[in-house]
Short mmCIF file of C-alpha atoms and ligand atoms in Angstrom, two decimals:
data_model
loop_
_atom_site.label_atom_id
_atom_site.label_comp_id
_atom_site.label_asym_id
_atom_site.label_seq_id
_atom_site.Cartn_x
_atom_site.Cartn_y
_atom_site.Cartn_z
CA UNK Z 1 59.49 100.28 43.52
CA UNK Z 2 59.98 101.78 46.67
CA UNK Z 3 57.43 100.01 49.73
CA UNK Z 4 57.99 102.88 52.42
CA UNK Z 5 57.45 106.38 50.43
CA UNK Z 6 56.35 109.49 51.68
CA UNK Z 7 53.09 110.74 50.19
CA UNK Z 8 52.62 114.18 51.42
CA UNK Z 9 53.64 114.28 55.10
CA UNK Z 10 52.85 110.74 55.43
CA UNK Z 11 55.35 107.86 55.27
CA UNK Z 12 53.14 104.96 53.98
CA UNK Z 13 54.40 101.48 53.79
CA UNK Z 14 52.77 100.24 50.79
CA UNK Z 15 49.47 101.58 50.52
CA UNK Z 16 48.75 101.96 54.09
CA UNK Z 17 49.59 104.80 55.97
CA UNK Z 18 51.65 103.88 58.89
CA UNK Z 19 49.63 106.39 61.38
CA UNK Z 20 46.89 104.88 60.42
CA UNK Z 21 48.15 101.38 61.97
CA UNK Z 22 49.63 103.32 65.17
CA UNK Z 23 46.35 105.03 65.75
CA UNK Z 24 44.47 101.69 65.46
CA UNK Z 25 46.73 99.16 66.56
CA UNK Z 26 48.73 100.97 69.44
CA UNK Z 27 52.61 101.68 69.69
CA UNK Z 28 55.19 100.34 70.16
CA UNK Z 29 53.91 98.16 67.16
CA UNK Z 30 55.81 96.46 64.68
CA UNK Z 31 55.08 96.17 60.74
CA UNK Z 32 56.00 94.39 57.92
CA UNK Z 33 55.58 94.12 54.06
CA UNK Z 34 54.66 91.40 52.37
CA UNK Z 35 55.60 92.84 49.12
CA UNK Z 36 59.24 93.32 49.89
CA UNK Z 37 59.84 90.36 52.06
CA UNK Z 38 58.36 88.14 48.72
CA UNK Z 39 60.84 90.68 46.29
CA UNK Z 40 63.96 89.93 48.73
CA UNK Z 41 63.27 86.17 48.48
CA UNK Z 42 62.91 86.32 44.95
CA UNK Z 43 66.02 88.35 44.53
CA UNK Z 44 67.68 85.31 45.68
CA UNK Z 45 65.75 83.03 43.46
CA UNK Z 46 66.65 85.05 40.26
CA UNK Z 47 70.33 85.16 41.10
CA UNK Z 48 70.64 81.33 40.74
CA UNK Z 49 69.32 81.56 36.83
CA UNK Z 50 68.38 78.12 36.78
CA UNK Z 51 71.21 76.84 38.92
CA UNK Z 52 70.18 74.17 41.51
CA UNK Z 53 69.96 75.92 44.42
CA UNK Z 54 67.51 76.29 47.60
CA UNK Z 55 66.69 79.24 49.52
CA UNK Z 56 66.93 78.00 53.39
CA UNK Z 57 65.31 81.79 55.04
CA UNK Z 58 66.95 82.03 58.42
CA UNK Z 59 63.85 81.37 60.79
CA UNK Z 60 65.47 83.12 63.46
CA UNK Z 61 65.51 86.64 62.02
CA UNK Z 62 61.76 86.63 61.95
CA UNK Z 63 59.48 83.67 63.29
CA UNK Z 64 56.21 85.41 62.73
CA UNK Z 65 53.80 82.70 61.21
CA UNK Z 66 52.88 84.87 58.69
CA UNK Z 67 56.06 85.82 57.58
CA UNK Z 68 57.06 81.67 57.40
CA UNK Z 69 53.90 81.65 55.52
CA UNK Z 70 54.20 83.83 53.13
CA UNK Z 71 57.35 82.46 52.49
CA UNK Z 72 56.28 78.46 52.61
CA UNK Z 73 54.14 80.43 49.21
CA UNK Z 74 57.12 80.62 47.63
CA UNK Z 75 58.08 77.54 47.98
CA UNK Z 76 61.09 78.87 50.66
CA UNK Z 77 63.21 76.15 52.20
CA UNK Z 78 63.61 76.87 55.91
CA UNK Z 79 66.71 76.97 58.05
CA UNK Z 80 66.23 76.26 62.22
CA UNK Z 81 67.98 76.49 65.24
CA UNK Z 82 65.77 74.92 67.49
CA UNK Z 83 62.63 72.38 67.67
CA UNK Z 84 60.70 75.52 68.47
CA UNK Z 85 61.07 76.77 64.86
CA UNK Z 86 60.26 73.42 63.38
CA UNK Z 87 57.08 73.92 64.92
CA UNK Z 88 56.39 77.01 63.62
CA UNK Z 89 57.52 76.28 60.17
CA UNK Z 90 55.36 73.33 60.24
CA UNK Z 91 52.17 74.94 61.28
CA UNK Z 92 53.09 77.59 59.17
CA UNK Z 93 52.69 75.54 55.99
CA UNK Z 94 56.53 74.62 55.50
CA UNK Z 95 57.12 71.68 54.68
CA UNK Z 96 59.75 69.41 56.87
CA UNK Z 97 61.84 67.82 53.59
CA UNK Z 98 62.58 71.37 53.05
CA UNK Z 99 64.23 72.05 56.30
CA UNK Z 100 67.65 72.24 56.98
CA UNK Z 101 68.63 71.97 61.18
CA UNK Z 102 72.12 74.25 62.44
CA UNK Z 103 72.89 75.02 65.85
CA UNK Z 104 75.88 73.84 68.33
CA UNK Z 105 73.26 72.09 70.78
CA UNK Z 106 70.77 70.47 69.39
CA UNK Z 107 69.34 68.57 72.15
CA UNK Z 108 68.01 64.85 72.47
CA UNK Z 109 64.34 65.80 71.83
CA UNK Z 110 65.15 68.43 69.60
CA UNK Z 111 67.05 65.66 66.95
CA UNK Z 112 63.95 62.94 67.73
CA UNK Z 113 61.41 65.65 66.71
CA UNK Z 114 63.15 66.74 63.33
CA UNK Z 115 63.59 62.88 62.71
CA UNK Z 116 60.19 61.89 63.56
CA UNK Z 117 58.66 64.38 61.14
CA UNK Z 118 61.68 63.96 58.58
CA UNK Z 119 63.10 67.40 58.18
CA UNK Z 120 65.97 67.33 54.60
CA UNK Z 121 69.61 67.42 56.57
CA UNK Z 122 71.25 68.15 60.03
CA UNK Z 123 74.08 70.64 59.68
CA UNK Z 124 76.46 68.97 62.64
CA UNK Z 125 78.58 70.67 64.40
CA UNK Z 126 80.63 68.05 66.52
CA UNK Z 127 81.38 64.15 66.68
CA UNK Z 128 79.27 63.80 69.89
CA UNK Z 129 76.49 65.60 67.84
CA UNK Z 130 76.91 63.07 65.28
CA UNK Z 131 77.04 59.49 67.34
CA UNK Z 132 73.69 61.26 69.43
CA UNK Z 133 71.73 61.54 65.77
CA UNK Z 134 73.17 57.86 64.85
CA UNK Z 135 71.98 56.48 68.15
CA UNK Z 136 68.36 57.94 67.96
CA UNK Z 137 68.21 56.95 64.21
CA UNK Z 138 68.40 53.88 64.60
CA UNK Z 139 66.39 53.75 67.31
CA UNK Z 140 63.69 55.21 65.41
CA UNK Z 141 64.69 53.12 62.37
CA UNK Z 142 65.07 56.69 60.07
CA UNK Z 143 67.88 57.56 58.15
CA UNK Z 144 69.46 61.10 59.17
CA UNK Z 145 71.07 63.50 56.60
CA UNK Z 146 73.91 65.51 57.50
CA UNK Z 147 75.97 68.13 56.24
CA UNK Z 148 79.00 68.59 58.17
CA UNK Z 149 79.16 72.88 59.46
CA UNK Z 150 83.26 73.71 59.27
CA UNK Z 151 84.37 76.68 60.59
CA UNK Z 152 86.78 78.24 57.92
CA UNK Z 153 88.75 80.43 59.68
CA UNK Z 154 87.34 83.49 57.84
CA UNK Z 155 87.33 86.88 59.45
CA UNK Z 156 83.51 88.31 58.00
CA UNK Z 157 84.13 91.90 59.53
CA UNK Z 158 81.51 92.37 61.11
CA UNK Z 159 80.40 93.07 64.75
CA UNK Z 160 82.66 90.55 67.03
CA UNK Z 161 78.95 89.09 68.36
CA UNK Z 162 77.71 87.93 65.17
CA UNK Z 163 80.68 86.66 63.79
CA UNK Z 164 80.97 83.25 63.44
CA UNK Z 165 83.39 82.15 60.83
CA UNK Z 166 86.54 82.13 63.37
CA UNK Z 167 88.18 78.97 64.83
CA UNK Z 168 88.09 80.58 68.23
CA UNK Z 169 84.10 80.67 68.35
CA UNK Z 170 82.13 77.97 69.21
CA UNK Z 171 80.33 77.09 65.76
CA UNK Z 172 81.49 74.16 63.45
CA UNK Z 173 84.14 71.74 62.78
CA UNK Z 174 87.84 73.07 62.64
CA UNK Z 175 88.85 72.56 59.23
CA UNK Z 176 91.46 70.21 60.01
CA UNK Z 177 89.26 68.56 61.89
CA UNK Z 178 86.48 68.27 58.64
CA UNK Z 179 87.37 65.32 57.05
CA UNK Z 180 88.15 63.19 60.29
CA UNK Z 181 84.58 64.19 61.10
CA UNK Z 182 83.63 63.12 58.04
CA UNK Z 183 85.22 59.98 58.39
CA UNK Z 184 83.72 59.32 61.83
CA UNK Z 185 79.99 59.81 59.81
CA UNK Z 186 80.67 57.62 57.39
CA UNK Z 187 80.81 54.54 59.52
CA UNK Z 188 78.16 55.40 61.53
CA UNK Z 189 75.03 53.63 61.31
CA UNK Z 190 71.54 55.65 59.87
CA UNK Z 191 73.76 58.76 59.01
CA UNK Z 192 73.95 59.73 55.39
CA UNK Z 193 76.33 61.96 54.09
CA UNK Z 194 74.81 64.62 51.54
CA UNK Z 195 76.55 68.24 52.33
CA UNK Z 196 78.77 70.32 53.66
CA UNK Z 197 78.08 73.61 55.32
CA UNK Z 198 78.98 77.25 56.78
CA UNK Z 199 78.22 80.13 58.02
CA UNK Z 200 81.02 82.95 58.71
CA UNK Z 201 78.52 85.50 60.48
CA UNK Z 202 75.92 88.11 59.83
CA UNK Z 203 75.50 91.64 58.86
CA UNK Z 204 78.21 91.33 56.37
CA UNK Z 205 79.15 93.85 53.68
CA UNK Z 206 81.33 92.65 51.38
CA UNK Z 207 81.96 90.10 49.30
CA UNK Z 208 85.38 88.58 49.78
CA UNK Z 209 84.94 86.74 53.08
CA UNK Z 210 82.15 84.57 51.59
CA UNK Z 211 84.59 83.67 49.11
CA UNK Z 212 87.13 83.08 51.12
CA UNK Z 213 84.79 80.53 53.11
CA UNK Z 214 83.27 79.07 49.57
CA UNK Z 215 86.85 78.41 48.02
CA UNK Z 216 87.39 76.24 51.89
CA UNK Z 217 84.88 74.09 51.25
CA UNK Z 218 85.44 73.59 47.91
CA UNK Z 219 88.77 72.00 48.88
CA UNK Z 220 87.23 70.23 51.42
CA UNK Z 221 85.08 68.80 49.09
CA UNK Z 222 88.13 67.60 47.05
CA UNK Z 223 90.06 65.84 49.63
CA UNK Z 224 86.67 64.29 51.35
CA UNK Z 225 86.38 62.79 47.43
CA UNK Z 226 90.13 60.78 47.63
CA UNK Z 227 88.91 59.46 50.89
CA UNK Z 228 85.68 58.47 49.00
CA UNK Z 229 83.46 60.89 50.26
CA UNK Z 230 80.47 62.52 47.84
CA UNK Z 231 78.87 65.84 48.70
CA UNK Z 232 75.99 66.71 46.90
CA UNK Z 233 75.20 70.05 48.35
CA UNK Z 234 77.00 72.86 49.53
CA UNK Z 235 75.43 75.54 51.83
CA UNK Z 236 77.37 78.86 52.03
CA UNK Z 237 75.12 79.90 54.81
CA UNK Z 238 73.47 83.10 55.81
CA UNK Z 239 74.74 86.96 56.52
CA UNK Z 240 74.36 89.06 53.81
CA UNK Z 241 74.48 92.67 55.23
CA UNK Z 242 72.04 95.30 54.18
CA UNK Z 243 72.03 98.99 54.78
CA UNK Z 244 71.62 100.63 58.14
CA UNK Z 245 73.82 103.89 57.62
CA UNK Z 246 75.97 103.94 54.88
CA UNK Z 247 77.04 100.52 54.21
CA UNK Z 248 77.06 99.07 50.31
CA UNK Z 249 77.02 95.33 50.82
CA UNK Z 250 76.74 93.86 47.43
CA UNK Z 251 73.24 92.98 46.48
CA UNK Z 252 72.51 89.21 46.33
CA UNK Z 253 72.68 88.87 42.21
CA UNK Z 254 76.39 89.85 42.49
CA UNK Z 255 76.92 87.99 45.20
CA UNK Z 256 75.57 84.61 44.18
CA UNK Z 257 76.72 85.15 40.80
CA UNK Z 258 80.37 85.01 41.84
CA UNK Z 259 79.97 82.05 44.08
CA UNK Z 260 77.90 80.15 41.47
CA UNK Z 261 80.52 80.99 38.86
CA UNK Z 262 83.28 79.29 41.94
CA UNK Z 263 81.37 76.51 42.54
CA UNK Z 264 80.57 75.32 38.27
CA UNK Z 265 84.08 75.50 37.23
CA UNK Z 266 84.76 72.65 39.74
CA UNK Z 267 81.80 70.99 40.49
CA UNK Z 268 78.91 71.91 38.12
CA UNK Z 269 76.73 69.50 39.62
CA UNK Z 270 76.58 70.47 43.24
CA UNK Z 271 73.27 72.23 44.73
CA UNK Z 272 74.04 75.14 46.52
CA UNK Z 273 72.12 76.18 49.52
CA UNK Z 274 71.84 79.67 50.91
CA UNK Z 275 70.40 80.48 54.36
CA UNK Z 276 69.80 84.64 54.27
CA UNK Z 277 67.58 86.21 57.23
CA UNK Z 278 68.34 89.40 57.62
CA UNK Z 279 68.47 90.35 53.53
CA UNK Z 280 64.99 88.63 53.50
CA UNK Z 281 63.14 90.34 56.21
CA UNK Z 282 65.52 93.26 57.14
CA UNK Z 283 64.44 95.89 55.24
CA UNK Z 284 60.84 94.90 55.02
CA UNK Z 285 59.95 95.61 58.70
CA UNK Z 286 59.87 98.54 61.08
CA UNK Z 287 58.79 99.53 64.24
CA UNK Z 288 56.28 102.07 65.74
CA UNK Z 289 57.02 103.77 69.01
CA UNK Z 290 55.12 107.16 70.16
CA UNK Z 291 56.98 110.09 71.90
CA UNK Z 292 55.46 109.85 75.30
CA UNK Z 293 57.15 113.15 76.17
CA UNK Z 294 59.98 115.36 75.45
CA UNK Z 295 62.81 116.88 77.82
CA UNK Z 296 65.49 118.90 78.08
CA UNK Z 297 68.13 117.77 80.90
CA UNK Z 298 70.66 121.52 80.58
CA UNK Z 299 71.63 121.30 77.16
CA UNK Z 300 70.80 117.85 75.95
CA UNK Z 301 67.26 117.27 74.88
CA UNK Z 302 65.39 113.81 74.93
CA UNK Z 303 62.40 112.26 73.22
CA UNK Z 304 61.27 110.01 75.63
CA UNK Z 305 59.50 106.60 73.39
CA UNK Z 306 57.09 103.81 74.41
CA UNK Z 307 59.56 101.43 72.60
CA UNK Z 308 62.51 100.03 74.50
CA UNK Z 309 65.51 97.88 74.35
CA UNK Z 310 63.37 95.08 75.52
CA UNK Z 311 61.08 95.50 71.88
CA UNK Z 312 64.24 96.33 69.94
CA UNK Z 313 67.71 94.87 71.73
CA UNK Z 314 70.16 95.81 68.73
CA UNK Z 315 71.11 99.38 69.62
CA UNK Z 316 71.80 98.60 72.99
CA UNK Z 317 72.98 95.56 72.63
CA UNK Z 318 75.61 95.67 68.91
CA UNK Z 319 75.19 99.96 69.35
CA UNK Z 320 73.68 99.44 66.02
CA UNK Z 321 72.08 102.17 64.08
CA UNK Z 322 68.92 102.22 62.92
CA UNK Z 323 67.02 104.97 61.34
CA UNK Z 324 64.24 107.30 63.11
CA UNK Z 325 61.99 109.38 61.46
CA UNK Z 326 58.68 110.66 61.94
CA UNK Z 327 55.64 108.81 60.54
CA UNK Z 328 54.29 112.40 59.87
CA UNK Z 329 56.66 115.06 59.07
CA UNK Z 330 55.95 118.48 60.79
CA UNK Z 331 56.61 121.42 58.73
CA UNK Z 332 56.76 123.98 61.33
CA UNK Z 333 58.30 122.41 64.18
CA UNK Z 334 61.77 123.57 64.52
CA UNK Z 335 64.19 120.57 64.33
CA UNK Z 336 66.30 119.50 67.16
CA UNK Z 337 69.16 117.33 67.99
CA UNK Z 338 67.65 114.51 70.32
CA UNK Z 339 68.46 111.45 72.06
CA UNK Z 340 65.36 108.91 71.20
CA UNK Z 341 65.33 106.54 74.81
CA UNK Z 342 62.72 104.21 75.51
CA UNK Z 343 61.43 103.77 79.10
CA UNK Z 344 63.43 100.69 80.42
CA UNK Z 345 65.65 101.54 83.64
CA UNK Z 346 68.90 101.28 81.77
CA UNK Z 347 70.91 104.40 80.10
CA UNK Z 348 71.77 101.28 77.21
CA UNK Z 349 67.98 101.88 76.65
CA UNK Z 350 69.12 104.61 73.44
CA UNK Z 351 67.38 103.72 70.53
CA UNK Z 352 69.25 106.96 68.69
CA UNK Z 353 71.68 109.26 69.58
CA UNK Z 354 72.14 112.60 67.88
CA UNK Z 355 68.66 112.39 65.69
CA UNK Z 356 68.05 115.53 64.34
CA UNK Z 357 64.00 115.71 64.57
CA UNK Z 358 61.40 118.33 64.35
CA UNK Z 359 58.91 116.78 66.09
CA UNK Z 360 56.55 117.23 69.38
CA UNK Z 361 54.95 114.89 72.28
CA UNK Z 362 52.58 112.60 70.97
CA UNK Z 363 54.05 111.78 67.13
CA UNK Z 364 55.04 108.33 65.80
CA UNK Z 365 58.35 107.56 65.09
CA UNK Z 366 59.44 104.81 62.53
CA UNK Z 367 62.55 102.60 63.22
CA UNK Z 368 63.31 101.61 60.23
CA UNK Z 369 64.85 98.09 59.02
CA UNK Z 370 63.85 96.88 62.11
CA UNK Z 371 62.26 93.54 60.51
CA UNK Z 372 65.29 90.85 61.07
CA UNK Z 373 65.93 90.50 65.18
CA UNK Z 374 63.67 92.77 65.94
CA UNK Z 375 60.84 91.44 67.92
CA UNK Z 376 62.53 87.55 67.66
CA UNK Z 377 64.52 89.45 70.43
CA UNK Z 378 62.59 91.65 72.69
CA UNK Z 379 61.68 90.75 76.00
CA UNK Z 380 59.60 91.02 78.82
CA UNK Z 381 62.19 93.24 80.89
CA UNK Z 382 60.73 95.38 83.39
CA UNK Z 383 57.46 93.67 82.65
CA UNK Z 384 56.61 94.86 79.63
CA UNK Z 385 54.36 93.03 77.44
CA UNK Z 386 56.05 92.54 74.18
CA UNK Z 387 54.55 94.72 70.72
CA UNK Z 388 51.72 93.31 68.49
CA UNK Z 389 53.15 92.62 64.60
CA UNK Z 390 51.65 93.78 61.78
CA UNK Z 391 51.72 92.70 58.53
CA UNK Z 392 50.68 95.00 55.56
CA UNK Z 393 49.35 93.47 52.19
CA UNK Z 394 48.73 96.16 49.28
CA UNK Z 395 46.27 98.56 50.92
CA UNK Z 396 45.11 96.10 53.59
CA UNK Z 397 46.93 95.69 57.25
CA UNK Z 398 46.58 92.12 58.99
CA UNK Z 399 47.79 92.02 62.89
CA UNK Z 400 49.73 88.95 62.92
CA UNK Z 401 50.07 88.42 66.27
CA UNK Z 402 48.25 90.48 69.07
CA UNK Z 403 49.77 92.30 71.66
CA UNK Z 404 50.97 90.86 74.70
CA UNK Z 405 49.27 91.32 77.82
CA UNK Z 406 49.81 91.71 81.39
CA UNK Z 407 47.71 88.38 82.48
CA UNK Z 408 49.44 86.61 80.06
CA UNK Z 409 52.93 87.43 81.81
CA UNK Z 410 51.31 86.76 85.13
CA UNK Z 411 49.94 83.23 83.73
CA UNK Z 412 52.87 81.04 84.43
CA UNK Z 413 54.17 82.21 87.52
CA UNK Z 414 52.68 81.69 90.92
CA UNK Z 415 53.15 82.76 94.79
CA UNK Z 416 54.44 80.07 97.11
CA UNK Z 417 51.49 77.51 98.49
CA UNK Z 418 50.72 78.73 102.05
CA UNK Z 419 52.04 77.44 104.93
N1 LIG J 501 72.49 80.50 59.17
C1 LIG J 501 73.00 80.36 60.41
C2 LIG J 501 73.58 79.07 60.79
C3 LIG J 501 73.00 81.44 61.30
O1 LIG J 501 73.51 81.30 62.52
C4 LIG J 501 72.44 82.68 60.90
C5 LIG J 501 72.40 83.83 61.81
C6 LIG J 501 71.88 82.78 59.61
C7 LIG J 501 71.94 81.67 58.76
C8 LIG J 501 71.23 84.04 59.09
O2 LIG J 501 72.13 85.10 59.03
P1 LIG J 501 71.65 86.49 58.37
O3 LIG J 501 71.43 86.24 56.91
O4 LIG J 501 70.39 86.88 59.05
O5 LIG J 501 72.76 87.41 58.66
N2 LIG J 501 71.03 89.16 66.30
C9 LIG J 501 72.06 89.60 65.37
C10 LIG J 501 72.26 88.63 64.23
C11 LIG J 501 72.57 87.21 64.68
C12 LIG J 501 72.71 86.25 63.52
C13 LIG J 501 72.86 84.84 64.00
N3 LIG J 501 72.94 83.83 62.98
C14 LIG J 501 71.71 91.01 64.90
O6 LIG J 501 70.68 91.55 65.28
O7 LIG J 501 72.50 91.62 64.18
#
């Protein structure tokens, strides 16, 4: 089934024409579909045939309630990077023993938090990170699960930002360092040892580094068991790519199929966890922007958007790609070659170069597959409140969170007291 078709001139996501949310909601506007986000999830779900396995959704891609909410429906484990998520996963309707915790600094009141309301495992990154989550365990008289993050030296080809899987980045334990950090748990009071983790980088299109990284920890896994040392789950991590332009990542049956296959001829027992964001939510969102005008500086020609790079930061900031076309297609408007900007006082503010367009001042353009770090990472730059989300349900639209306004950016900030 296809969830954004053109009917007519229209491009509809779902049943709901997508003008029809720009006209009521405003632009720039961003909109999701429930439909495909729940078919993405359950692509995952299917690929594991019965396997133990848990979904972890990457929180970060998209934190919209709604979106955790839909998923929490599922029955979705979630994967956070800060206490900030927690929260919203909580009031979301997620429930905290299915929560897994990554990120390089977790902070004091981040770990308390997480302990207090008993989230499943800490994926630690470091031996300091460890002895902190011992000390306030036992000061809070909880037990703390951890799964140990290793970095496996794995090059995910992918853009040098989001990758994550090399020993010169910050994230994880140094494989020779893995089983010393192990170790180090192990006699640590209130930690208990239950996985081992990764998580090589994002956007990723093919197959072989995850394997590379699974067949890592899988030896891992055998030398932490001579030193004693059980793991009962394994979690390969996010960063399953999906397509922009003209990639062909494999789809996640293929995928998970060859790393379940891995993982059973050794240890047929183990659980494997999976944290994808982007191949959740990626596809499933977009974003509306209006063409405020159109102009023509000598030979180049510009259509001149209400969204910028501080609603959508991944052209400007990875010079990703991301499809542009017209919520309405014009049939007698001569197509052009344009340069989609926004309005933020930067010349990185190029949502599209070279988009061949037939359009005129006025029309709704779509970004498409703008639903994974798309408004988790806008902005208030030059003071612009950020873009109302939408989520669409069937023939229904719900706005899931209202737009910004400019009282609400004023709110926290205040002159000096007079003297
Ligand atoms: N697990 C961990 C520990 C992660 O750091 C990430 C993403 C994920 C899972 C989910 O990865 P995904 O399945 O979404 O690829 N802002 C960048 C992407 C940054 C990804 C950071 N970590 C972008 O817009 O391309």
């Amino acid at each position: 089934m296809e969830f954004f078709q053109r009917r007519n001139s229209a491009l509809y996501l779902e049943d709901v024409a997508l003008s029809k949310i720009a006209e009521r909601v405003g632009t720039p506007c961003y909109v999701y579909s429930r439909a495909l986000i729940e078919a993405n999830w359950r692509a995952y779900d299917h690929a594991f045939g019965g396997k133990p396995h848990s979904i972890c959704y990457a929180v970060k891609a998209n934190s919209n309630l709604a979106v955790l909410g839909v998923l929490a429906d599922l029955g979705s484990w979630f994967d956070i990077v800060s206490v900030g998520e927690l929260e919203r996963v909580l009031m979301a309707g997620g429930r905290p023993e299915r929560v897994v915790f990554s990120g390089v600094a977790k902070t004091h009141d981040e770990l308390e938090r997480a302990l207090q309301v008993g989230i499943h495992c800490f994926d630690v990154e470091s031996i300091e990170e460890l002895q902190r989550l011992s000390q306030i365990a036992q000061r809070l008289d909880k037990v703390a699960a951890i799964a140990v993050r290793v970095n496996p030296d794995v090059d995910a080809k992918t853009h040098p930002y989001i990758a994550t899987g090399l020993k010169e980045t910050k994230f994880g334990v140094g494989f020779n360092s893995a089983v010393e950090t192990y170790l180090t748990a192990a006699n640590l009071p209130n930690i208990e040892i239950t996985g081992i983790a990764a998580h090589i980088g994002s956007q990723i299109t093919e197959a072989a580094p995850f394997i590379e990284a699974l067949e890592c920890m899988l030896t891992l896994i055998q030398q932490l068991a001579t030193q004693g040392i059980e793991i009962n789950h394994l979690d390969i991590g996010g960063g399953l790519g999906i397509r922009y332009q003209d990639e062909a990542p494999p789809n996640p049956q293929s995928l998970i199929e060859a790393m379940v296959k891995r993982v059973h001829a050794k240890r047929p027992d183990l659980t494997i966890y999976v944290e994808p964001g982007r191949s959740i939510v990626g596809n499933a969102g977009a974003l509306l922007t209006k063409i405020e005008y159109l102009k023509s500086n000598d030979s180049k020609h510009f259509a001149v958007v209400d969204a910028g790079l501080n609603d959508i930061l991944r052209p400007a900031l990875y010079k990703a790609w991301q499809n542009i076309v017209p919520a309405t297609e014009r049939k007698e408007t001569q197509p052009r070659e344009y340069d989609v900007v926004g309005p933020v006082c930067e010349t990185s503010d190029l949502l599209g170069s070279k988009r061949r367009l037939a359009v005129e001042s006025g029309d709704v353009l779509v970004i498409m597959d703008a639903g994974a770090y798309g408004h988790v990472m806008s902005s208030n730059y030059n003071s612009r409140p950020r873009p109302p989300e939408v989520m669409v349900d069937g023939g229904q639209y719900h706005v899931v969170r209202r737009r910004e306004t400019i009282n609400q950016l004023l709110a926290a900030e205040s002159v000096l007291p007079a003297n």
